[in-house]
Coordinates of C-alpha atoms in Angstrom, one line a residue:
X1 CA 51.0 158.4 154.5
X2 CA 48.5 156.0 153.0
X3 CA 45.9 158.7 153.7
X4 CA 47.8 161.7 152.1
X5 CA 48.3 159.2 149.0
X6 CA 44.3 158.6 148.4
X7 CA 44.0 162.1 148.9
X8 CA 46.2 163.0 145.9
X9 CA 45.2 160.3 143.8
X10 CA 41.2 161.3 144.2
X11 CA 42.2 165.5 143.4
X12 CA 44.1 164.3 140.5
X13 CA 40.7 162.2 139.5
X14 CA 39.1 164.9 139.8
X15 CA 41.4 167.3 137.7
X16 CA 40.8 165.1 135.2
X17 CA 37.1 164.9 135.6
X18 CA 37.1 168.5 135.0
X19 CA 39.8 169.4 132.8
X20 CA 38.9 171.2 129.6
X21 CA 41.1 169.1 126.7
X22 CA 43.4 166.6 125.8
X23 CA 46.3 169.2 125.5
X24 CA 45.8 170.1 129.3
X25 CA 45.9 166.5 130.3
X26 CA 48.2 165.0 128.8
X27 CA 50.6 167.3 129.4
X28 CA 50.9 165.8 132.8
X29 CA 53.3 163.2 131.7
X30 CA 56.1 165.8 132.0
X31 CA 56.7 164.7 135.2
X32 CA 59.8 162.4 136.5
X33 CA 57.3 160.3 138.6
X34 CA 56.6 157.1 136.7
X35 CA 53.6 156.4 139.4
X36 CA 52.3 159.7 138.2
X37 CA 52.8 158.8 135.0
X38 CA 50.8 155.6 135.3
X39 CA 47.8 157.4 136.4
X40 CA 47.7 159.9 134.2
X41 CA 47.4 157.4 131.2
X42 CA 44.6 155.3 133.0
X43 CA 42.9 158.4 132.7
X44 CA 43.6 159.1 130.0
X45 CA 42.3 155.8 128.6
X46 CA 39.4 156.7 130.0
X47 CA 38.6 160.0 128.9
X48 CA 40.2 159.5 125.1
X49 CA 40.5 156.1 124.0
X50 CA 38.4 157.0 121.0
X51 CA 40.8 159.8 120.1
X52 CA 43.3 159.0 117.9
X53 CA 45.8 161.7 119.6
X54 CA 45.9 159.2 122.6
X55 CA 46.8 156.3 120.3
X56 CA 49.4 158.1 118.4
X57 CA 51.1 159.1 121.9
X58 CA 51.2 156.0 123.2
X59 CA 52.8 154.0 120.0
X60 CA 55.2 156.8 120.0
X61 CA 55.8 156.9 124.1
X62 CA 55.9 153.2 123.6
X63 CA 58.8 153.7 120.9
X64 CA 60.6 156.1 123.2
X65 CA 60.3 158.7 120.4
X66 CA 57.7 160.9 122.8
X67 CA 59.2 164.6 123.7
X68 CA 58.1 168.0 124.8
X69 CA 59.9 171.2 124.1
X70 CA 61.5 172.9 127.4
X71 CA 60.8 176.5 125.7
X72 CA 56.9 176.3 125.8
X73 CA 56.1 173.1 126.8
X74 CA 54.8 171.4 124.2
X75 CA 54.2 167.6 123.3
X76 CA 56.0 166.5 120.1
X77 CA 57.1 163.0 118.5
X78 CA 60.9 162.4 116.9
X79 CA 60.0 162.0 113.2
X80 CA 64.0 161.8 112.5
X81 CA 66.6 162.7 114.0
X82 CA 70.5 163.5 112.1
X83 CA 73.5 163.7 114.7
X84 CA 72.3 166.7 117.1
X85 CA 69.5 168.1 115.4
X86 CA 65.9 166.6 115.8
X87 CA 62.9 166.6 113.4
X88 CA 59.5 166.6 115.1
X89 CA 56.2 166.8 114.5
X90 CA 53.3 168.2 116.7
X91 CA 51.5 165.9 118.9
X92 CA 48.0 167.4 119.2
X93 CA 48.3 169.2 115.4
X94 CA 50.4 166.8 113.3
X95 CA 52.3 169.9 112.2
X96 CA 56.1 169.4 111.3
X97 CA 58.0 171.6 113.4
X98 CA 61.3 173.4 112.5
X99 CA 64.3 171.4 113.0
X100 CA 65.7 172.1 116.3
X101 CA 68.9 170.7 118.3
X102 CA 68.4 167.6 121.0
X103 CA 69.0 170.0 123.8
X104 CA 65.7 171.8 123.4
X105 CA 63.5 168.8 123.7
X106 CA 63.7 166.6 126.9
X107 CA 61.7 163.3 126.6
X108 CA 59.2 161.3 128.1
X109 CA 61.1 158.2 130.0
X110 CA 59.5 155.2 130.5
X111 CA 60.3 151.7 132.4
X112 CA 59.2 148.5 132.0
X113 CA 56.6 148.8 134.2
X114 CA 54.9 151.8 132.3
X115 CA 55.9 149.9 129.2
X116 CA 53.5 147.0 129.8
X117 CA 50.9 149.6 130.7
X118 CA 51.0 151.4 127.5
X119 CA 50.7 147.5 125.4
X120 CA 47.7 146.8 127.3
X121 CA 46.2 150.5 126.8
X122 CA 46.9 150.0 122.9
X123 CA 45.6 146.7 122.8
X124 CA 42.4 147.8 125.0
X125 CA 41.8 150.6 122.7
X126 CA 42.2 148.6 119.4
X127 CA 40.1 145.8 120.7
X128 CA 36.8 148.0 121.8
X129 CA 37.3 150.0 119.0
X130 CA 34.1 150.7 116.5
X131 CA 36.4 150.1 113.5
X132 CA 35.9 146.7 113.1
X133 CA 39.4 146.2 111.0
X134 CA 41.0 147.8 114.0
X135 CA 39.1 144.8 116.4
X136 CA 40.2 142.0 114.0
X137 CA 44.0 143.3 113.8
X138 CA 44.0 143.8 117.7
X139 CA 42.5 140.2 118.1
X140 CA 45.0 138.7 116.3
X141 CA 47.9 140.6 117.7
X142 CA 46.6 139.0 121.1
X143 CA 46.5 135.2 120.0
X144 CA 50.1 135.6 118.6
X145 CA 51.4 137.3 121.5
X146 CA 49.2 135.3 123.8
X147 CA 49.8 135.5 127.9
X148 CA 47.8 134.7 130.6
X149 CA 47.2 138.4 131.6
X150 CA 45.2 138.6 128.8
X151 CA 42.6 136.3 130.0
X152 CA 40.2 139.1 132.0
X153 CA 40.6 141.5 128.7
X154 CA 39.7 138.7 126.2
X155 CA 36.9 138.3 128.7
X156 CA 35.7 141.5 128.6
X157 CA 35.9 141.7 124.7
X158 CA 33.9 138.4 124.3
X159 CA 30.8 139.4 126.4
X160 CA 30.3 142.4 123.6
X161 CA 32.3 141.5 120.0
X162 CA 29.3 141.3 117.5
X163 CA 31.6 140.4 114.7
X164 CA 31.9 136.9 113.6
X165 CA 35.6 136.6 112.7
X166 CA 37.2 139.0 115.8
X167 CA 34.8 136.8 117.8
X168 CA 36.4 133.2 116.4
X169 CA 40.0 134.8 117.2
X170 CA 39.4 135.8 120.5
X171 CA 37.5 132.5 121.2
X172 CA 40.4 130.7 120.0
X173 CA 43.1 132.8 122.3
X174 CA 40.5 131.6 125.3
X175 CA 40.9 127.9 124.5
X176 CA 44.1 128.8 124.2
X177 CA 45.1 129.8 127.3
X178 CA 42.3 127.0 129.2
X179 CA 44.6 124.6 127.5
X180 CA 47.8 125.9 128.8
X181 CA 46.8 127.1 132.1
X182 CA 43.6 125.8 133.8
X183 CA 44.1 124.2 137.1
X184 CA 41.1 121.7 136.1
X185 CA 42.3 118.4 133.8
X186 CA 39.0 118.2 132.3
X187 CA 38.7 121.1 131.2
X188 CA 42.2 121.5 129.3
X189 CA 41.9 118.2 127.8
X190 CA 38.2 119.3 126.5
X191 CA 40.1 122.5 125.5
X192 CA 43.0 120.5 123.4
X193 CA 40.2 118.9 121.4
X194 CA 38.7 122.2 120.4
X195 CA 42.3 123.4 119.2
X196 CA 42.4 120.7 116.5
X197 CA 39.5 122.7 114.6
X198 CA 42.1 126.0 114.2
X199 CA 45.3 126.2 112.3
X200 CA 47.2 129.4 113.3
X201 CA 50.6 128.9 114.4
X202 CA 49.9 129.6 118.1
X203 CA 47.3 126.9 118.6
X204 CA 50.1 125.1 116.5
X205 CA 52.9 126.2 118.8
X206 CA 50.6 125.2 122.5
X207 CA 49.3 121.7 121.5
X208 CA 53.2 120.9 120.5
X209 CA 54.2 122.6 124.0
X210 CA 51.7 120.1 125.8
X211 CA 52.7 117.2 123.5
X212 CA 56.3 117.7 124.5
X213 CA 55.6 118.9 128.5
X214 CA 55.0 116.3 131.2
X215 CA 51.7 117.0 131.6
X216 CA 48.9 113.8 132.3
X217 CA 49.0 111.0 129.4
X218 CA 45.3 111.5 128.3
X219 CA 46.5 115.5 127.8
X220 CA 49.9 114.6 125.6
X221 CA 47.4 111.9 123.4
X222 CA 44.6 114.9 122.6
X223 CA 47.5 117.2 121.9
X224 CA 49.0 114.4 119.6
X225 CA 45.3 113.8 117.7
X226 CA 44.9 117.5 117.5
X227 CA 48.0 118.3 115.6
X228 CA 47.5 115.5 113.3
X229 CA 44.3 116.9 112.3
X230 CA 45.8 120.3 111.9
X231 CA 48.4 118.9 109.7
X232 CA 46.0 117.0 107.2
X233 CA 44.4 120.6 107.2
X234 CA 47.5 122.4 106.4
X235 CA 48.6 120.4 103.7
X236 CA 44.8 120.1 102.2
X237 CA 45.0 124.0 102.2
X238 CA 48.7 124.0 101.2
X239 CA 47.3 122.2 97.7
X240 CA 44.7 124.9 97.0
X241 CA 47.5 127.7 97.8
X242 CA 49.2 126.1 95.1
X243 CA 46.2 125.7 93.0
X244 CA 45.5 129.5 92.8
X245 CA 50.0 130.3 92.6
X246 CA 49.7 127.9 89.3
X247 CA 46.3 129.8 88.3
X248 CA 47.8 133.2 88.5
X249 CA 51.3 131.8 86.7
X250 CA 48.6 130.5 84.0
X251 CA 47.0 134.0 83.5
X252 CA 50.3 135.9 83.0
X253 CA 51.4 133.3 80.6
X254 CA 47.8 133.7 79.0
X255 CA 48.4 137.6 78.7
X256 CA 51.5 136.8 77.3
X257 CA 50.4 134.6 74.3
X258 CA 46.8 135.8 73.8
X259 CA 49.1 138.5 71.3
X260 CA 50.7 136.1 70.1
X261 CA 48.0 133.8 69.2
X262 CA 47.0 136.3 66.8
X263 CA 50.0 137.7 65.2
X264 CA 51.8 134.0 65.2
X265 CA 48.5 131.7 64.8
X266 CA 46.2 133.6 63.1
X267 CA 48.6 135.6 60.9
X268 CA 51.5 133.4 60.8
X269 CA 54.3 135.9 61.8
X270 CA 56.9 134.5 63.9
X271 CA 57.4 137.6 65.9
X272 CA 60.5 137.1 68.4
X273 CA 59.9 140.8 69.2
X274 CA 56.6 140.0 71.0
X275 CA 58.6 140.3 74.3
X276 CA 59.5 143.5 73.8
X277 CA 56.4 144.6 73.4
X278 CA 55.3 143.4 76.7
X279 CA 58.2 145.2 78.1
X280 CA 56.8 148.3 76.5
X281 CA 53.8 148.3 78.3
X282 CA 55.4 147.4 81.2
X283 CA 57.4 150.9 81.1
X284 CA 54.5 152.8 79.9
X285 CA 52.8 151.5 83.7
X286 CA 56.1 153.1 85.0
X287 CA 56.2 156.0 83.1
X288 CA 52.4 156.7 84.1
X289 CA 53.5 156.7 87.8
X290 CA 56.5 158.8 86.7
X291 CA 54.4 161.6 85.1
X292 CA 51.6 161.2 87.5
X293 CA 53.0 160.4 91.2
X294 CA 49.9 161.7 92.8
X295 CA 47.9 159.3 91.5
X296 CA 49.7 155.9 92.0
X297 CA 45.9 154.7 92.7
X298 CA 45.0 155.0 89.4
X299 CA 47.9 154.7 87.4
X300 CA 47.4 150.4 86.6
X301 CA 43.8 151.5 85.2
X302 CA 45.3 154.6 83.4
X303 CA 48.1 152.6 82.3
X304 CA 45.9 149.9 80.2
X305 CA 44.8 151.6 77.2
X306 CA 48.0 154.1 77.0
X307 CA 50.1 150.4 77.0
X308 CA 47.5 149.2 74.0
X309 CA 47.9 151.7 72.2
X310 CA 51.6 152.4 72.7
X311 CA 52.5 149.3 72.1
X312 CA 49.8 148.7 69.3
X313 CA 51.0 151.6 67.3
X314 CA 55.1 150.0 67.7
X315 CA 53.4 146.7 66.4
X316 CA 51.8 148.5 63.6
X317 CA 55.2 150.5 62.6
X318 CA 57.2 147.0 62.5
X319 CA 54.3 145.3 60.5
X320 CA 54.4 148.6 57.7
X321 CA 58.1 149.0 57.8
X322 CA 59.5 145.1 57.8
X323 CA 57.3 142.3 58.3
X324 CA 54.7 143.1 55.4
X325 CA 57.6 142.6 52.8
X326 CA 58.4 139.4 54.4
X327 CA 54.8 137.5 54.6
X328 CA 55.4 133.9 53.5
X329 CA 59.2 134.3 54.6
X330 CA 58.9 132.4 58.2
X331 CA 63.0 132.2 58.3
X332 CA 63.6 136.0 57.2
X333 CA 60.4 137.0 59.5
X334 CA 62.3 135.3 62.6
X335 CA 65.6 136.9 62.1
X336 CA 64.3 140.1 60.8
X337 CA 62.1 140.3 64.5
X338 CA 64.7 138.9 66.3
X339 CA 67.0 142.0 65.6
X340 CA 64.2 144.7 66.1
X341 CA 63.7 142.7 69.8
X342 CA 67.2 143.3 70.3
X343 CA 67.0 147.5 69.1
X344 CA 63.9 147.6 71.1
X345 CA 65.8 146.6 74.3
X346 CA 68.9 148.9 73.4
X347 CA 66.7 152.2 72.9
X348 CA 65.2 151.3 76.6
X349 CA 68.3 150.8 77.9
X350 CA 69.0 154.2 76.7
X351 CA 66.0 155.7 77.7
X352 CA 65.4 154.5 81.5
X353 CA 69.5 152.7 82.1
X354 CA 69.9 149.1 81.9
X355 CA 68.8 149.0 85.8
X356 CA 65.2 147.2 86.7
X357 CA 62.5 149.9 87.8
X358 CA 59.7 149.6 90.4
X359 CA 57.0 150.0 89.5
X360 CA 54.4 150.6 92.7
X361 CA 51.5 148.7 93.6
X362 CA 48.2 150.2 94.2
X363 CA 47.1 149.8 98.0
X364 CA 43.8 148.4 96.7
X365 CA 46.0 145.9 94.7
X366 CA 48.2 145.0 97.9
X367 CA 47.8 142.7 100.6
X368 CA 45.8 138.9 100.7
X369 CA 42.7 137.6 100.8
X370 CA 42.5 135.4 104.3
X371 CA 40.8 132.8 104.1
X372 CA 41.6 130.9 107.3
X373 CA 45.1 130.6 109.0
X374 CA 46.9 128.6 106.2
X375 CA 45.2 129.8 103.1
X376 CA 46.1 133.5 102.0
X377 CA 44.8 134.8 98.4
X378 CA 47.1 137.7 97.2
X379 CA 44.8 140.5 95.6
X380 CA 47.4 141.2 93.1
X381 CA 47.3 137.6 91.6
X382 CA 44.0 137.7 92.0
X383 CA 43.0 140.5 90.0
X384 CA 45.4 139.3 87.4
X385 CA 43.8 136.4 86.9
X386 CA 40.0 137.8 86.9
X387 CA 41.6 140.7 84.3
X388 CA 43.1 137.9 82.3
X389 CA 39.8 136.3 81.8
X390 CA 38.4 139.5 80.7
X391 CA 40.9 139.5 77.9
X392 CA 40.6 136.7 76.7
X393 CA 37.0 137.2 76.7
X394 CA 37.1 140.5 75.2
X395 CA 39.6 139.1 72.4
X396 CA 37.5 136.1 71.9
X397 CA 34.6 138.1 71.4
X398 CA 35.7 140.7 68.8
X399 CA 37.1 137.4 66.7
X400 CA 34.2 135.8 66.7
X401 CA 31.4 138.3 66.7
X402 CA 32.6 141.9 65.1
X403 CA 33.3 142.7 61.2
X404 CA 36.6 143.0 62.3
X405 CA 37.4 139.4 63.4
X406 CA 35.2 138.0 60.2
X407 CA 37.6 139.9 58.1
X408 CA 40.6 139.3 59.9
X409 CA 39.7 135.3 59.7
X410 CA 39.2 136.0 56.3
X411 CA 42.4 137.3 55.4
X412 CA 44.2 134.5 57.4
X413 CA 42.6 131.8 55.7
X414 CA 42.7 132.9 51.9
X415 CA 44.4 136.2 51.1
X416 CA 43.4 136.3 47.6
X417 CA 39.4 135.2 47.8
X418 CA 39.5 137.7 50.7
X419 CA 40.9 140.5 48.6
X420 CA 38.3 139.6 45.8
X421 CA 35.3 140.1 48.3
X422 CA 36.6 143.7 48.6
X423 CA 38.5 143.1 52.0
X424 CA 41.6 145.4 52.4
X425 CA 44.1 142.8 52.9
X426 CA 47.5 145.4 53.8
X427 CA 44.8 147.1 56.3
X428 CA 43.7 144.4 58.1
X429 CA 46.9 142.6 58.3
X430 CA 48.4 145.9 59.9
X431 CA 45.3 146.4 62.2
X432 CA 45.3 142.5 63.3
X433 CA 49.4 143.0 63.8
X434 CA 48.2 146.1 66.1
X435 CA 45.8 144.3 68.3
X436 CA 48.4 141.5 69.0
X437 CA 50.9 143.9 69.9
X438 CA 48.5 146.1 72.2
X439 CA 47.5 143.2 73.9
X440 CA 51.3 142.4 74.6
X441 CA 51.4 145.7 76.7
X442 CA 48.3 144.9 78.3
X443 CA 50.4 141.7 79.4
X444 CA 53.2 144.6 80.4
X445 CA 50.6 146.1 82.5
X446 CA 49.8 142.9 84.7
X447 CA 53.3 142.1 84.9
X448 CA 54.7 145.5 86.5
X449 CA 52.6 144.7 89.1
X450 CA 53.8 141.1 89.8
X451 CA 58.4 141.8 89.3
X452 CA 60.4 144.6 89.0
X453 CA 60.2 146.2 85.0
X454 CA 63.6 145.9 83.2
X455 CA 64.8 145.5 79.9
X456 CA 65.3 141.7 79.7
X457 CA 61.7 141.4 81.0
X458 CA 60.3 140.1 77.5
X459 CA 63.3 137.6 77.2
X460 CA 61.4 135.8 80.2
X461 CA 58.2 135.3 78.4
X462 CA 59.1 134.7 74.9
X463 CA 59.8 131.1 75.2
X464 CA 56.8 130.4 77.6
X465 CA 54.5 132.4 74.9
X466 CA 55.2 130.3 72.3
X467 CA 54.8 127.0 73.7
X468 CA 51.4 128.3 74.9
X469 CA 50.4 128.7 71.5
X470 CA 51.9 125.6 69.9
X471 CA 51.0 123.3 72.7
X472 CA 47.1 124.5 72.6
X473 CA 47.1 124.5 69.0
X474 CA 48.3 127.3 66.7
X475 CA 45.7 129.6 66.4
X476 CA 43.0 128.7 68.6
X477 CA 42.4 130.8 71.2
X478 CA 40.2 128.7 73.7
X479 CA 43.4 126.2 72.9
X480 CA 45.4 129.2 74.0
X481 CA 43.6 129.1 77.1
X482 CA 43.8 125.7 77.9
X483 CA 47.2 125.5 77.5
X484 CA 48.0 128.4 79.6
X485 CA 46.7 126.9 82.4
X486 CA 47.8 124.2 82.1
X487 CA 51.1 124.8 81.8
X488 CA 51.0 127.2 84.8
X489 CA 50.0 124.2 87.1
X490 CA 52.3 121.9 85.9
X491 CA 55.0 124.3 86.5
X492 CA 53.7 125.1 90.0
X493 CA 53.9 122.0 91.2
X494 CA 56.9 120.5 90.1
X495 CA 58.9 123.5 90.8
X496 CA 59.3 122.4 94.9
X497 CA 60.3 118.7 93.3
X498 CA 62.3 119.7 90.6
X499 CA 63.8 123.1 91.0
X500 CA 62.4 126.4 88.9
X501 CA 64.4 125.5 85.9
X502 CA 64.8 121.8 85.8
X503 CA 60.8 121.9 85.5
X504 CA 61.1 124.9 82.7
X505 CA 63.5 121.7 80.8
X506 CA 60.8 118.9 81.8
X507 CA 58.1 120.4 80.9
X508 CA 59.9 121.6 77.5
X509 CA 60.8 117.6 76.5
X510 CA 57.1 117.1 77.2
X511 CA 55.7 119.6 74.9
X512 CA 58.3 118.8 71.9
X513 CA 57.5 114.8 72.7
X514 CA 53.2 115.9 72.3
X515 CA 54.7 117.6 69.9
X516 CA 55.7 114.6 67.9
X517 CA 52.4 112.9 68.5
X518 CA 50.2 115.6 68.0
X519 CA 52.0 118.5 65.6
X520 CA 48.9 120.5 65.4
X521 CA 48.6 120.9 69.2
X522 CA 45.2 119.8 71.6
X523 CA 43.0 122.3 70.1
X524 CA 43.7 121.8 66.0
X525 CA 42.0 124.2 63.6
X526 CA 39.7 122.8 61.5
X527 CA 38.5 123.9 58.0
X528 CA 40.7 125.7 55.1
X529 CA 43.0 126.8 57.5
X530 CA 43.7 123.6 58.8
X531 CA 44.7 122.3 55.0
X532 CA 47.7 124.7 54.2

C-alpha cells in the first residue's frame, strides 16, 4: 500500500513537472481529498510562488471564500454574497462574473491541517519575495505571531535577507525564540540580554513571560534588567512622540493665525469671521474630491490655490462691502464680523447640510514614518508641519522683500504719509485683507486632512488664532511663529495631566496673566507702529 502511495505521489510530481499553466494545476484542488490537496499546493509553491494568482488563491482559500463553478469548472473567489445569490470574480483573470445563485458554485473545503499549510505558504512566499516591502511586512507578521515552527523558515530567510531592517526583524524573532525555547541555559540567558536592545511588544511580551515563569533565578534577573532597559527606552521615545504631536498641533495653529497676523496685526481688523474662512477652504478640498473623484491623489495639491483664492476673493468682498467703512471702529469691526461668521456658516449649512464631511486622504499622505518599535511619525502631520513652514516662509518673504509687503507696511503704519507717496491705500488694504483670508483656506486645506470638515470647524480655531497672535506679539510674524509652537507643546503635554480642556483654561489664565506683564506680547513691534 505504501508502494502504490509513492507511486501516485511521484506521477502527480511529475504531472506537475510537465503541466502547461497555472489554470491546469491548480485546478486540482477540486478534489475532496485534503492529502491531495496538500500536495497540490506544495507544488504549487514551488512552481508559482512568484505569481501573484497563487497568493491571491491562497489568502482567499485561507478565508474560505475559494469556489469553482460546477458548469465549466472554473476557479473563482466570493467577492459578496446577498442571501442566495453570489458575486464572484475570476481567479486567473480578475474578471467580475455575473451574479449567480450558491447552488452553482461548490467550494474549496479546508481543515485545520491544510489551514496551517496555506499560513506557512503565504508567509514563505512574502518572506523570499524580491519586493522588499513585501519581506519587511512578512518579517514582522512572523515576530508578532512568533512560534517555534518558525525557527527552520527564519533560518532559511537569514542565510540570504540582504536588507538591513527585514534582517534586524527576523534576527530579533531568532533571539526570540532562543530565549523562550533553547534546551541550553547559557544560551537563553545570553539571548534575554540581547532582547533588552529591542522594544516591540513581543520581545516585551517573552522577557515578562520568563520574568513571571519558574525558570532558573539568573534567567528571571536578565529578564527583569532587560525590561527595565526597554522601559527607560519607551518612555525616552514616548517624549519625542509627543514632541512631534505638539509640533504638528503648533503648525495647524500657525496656519490658522499666520492670516490673521496680517488682517488683525498688521491691519488692525478684528476679524471673528477668520474661522470661517478656514472652513471655506476646508470645503473647497472636499468639493475638489467631489468634482474630481478620480483624482483623490491630487486633489490636496489641486485644492491649495483654488482654497487661496476662494477664500481670498470672500475676504476681499467682506473688506469692500463692510469692514473698509468701519477702519478705526474695533467694537463695530468685531460685531459686524461676528455676524458675517455666523451667515457664512448658515449658507454652508445650506449648501453641503449641517452634517461633517470626509474629506479623503491621499495614500501618499497616509500611514507613519517608523522609526523603531515605539516611535511612529504620521506622514500626514508630518507634511503639515514641513507645509506650514513653507508658509510662513513664503508669507515672511513677500512682507519683507516684495513692493507689495513695503507698501502694505506702509499703509499699516501711517495711512496718510502712505497715501502722499502715491500708495493706493483702499487697494492695498483690500489686497492685504485678500492674502490673510487666502491663507485662512490654505489653513482649510491642512485641516481636512487632519478631522472631519463641518460647519463649526472655524469655531475651533478662532480662539486659538488669536491668542497665537497676541501672545507672540501683535503683528510680528516670527512672534507668530514662536508662539504657535509654543503653544502647541504646552498643550500636548499637559493634556494627559490635565484633560484636553482644563489645559485649553490653564493655558488661557497664562496668556491673559503674560498678558498683564507684557501687553505687547514676546515679540513687540518696534518703530512708528509700536507708538500708536
Amino acid at each position: 500500500m505504501k508502494f502504490l502511495k509513492i507511486i501516485l505521489l511521484n506521477l502527480l510530481l511529475l504531472t506537475f513537472c510537465f503541466g502547461s499553466s497555472f489554470e491546469e494545476d491548480s485546478s486540482k484542488l477540486m478534489t475532496r481529498s485534503f492529502n491531495k490537496k496538500q500536495v497540490v499546493l506544495d507544488e504549487l509553491l514551488n512552481k508559482y510562488k512568484d505569481d501573484a494568482r497563487f497568493e491571491t488563491l491562497l489568502k482567499y482559500m485561507l478565508k474560505g471564500d475559494l469556489y469553482y463553478t460546477k458548469e465549466d469548472k472554473r476557479l473563482v473567489v466570493l467577492l459578496k454574497k446577498v442571501e442566495y445569490s453570489y458575486f464572484t470574480q475570476d481567479l486567473l483573470t480578475g474578471k467580475n462574473l455575473e451574479k449567480k445563485e450558491k447552488y452553482d458554485f461548490k467550494k474549496i473545503k479546508i481543515n485545520n491541517k491544510l489551514r496551517s499549510v496555506i499560513k506557512a505558504a503565504l508567509a514563505q512566499i512574502n518572506l523570499f519575495s524580491t519586493n522588499k516591502d513585501k519581506r519587511y511586512s512578512a518579517a514582522k507578521n512572523i515576530l508578532s505571531n512568533l512560534e517555534k515552527e518558525d525557527e527552520v523558515l527564519i533560518n532559511k530567510a537569514l542565510q540570504i535577507e540582504k536588507v538591513v531592517s527585514v534582517k534586524e526583524l527576523l534576527l530579533e524573532s531568532k533571539i526570540n525564540l532562543i530565549a523562550l525555547y533553547s534546551t541550553n541555559l547559557e544560551q537563553r540567558v545570553e539571548a534575554v540580554k540581547k532582547l533588552g536592545s529591542y522594544m516591540s511588544s513581543r520581545t516585551f511580551e517573552t522577557l515578562k513571560n520568563i520574568e513571571n515563569s519558574l525558570d532558573e533565578k539568573i534567567l528571571k534577573d536578565e529578564a527583569k534588567k532587560a525590561l527595565g532597559t526597554i522601559k527607560h527606552k519607551k518612555s525616552f521615545y514616548g517624549v519625542i512622540q509627543e514632541l512631534f504631536f505638539g509640533l504638528s498641533l503648533g503648525s495647524v495653529l500657525l496656519l490658522a493665525a499666520i492670516g490673521l497676523a496680517i488682517t488683525f496685526g498688521v491691519m488692525k481688523v478684528i476679524n471673528m469671521a477668520h474661522g470661517e474662512l478656514i472652513m471655506i477652504g476646508a470645503y473647497t478640498t472636499y468639493t475638489i474630491q467631489q468634482l474630481m473623484p478620480n483624482l483623490i491623489e491630487y486633489s490636496v495639491i489641486i485644492a491649495i490655490p483654488v482654497a487661496f483664492v476662494v477664500s481670498g476673493l470672500v475676504g476681499v468682498l467682506i473688506e469692500r462691502l463692510v469692514i473698509r467703512h468701519l477702519y478705526g471702529r474695533p467694537l463695530e469691526t468685531l460685531l459686524a464680523t461676528f455676524g458675517i461668521s455666523l451667515i457664512l456658516q448658515q449658507l454652508v449649512r445650506s449648501i453641503y447640510s449641517p452634517l461633517n464631511q470626509e474629506v479623503k486622504t491621499p495614500s501618499w499622505m497616509s500611514g507613519a514614518l517608523e522609526i523603531n518599535s515605539s516611535l511612529f511619525l504620521t506622514y500626514n502631520r508630518l507634511y503639515i508641519i514641513i507645509f506650514a513652514l513653507i508658509v510662513f516662509f513664503g508669507v515672511l518673504f513677500v512682507m519683507k522683500k516684495t513692493s507689495l509687503g513695503l507698501k502694505v507696511r506702509a499703509v499699516s503704519q501711517n495711512r496718510t504719509i502712505a497715501r502722499a507717496m502715491g500708495i493706493k491705500s483702499s487697494y492695498i488694504d483690500a489686497l492685504t485683507f485678500g492674502i490673510g483670508s487666502g491663507i485662512a483656506g490654505i489653513a482649510g486645506v491642512a485641516l481636512s486632512q487632519l478631522t472631519n470638515v463641518g460647519p463649526n470647524l472655524g469655531q475651533a480655531y478662532i480662539v486659538d488664532s488669536f491668542m497665537v497672535v497676541v501672545f507672540g506679539g501683535v503683528g510680528n510674524l516670527w512672534g507668530t511663529l514662536i508662539a504657535a509652537f509654543s503653544l502647541g507643546e504646552i498643550n500636548k503635554f499637559m493634556e494627559p495631566v490635565a484633560g484636553a480642556v482644563l489645559a485649553k483654561v490653564i493655558i488661557l489664565v497664562f496668556i491673559i496673566l503674560f498678558i498683564q506683564k507684557r501687553p505687547r506680547g514676546l515679540f513687540p513691534q518696534k518703530g512708528r507702529d509700536a507708538e500708536d
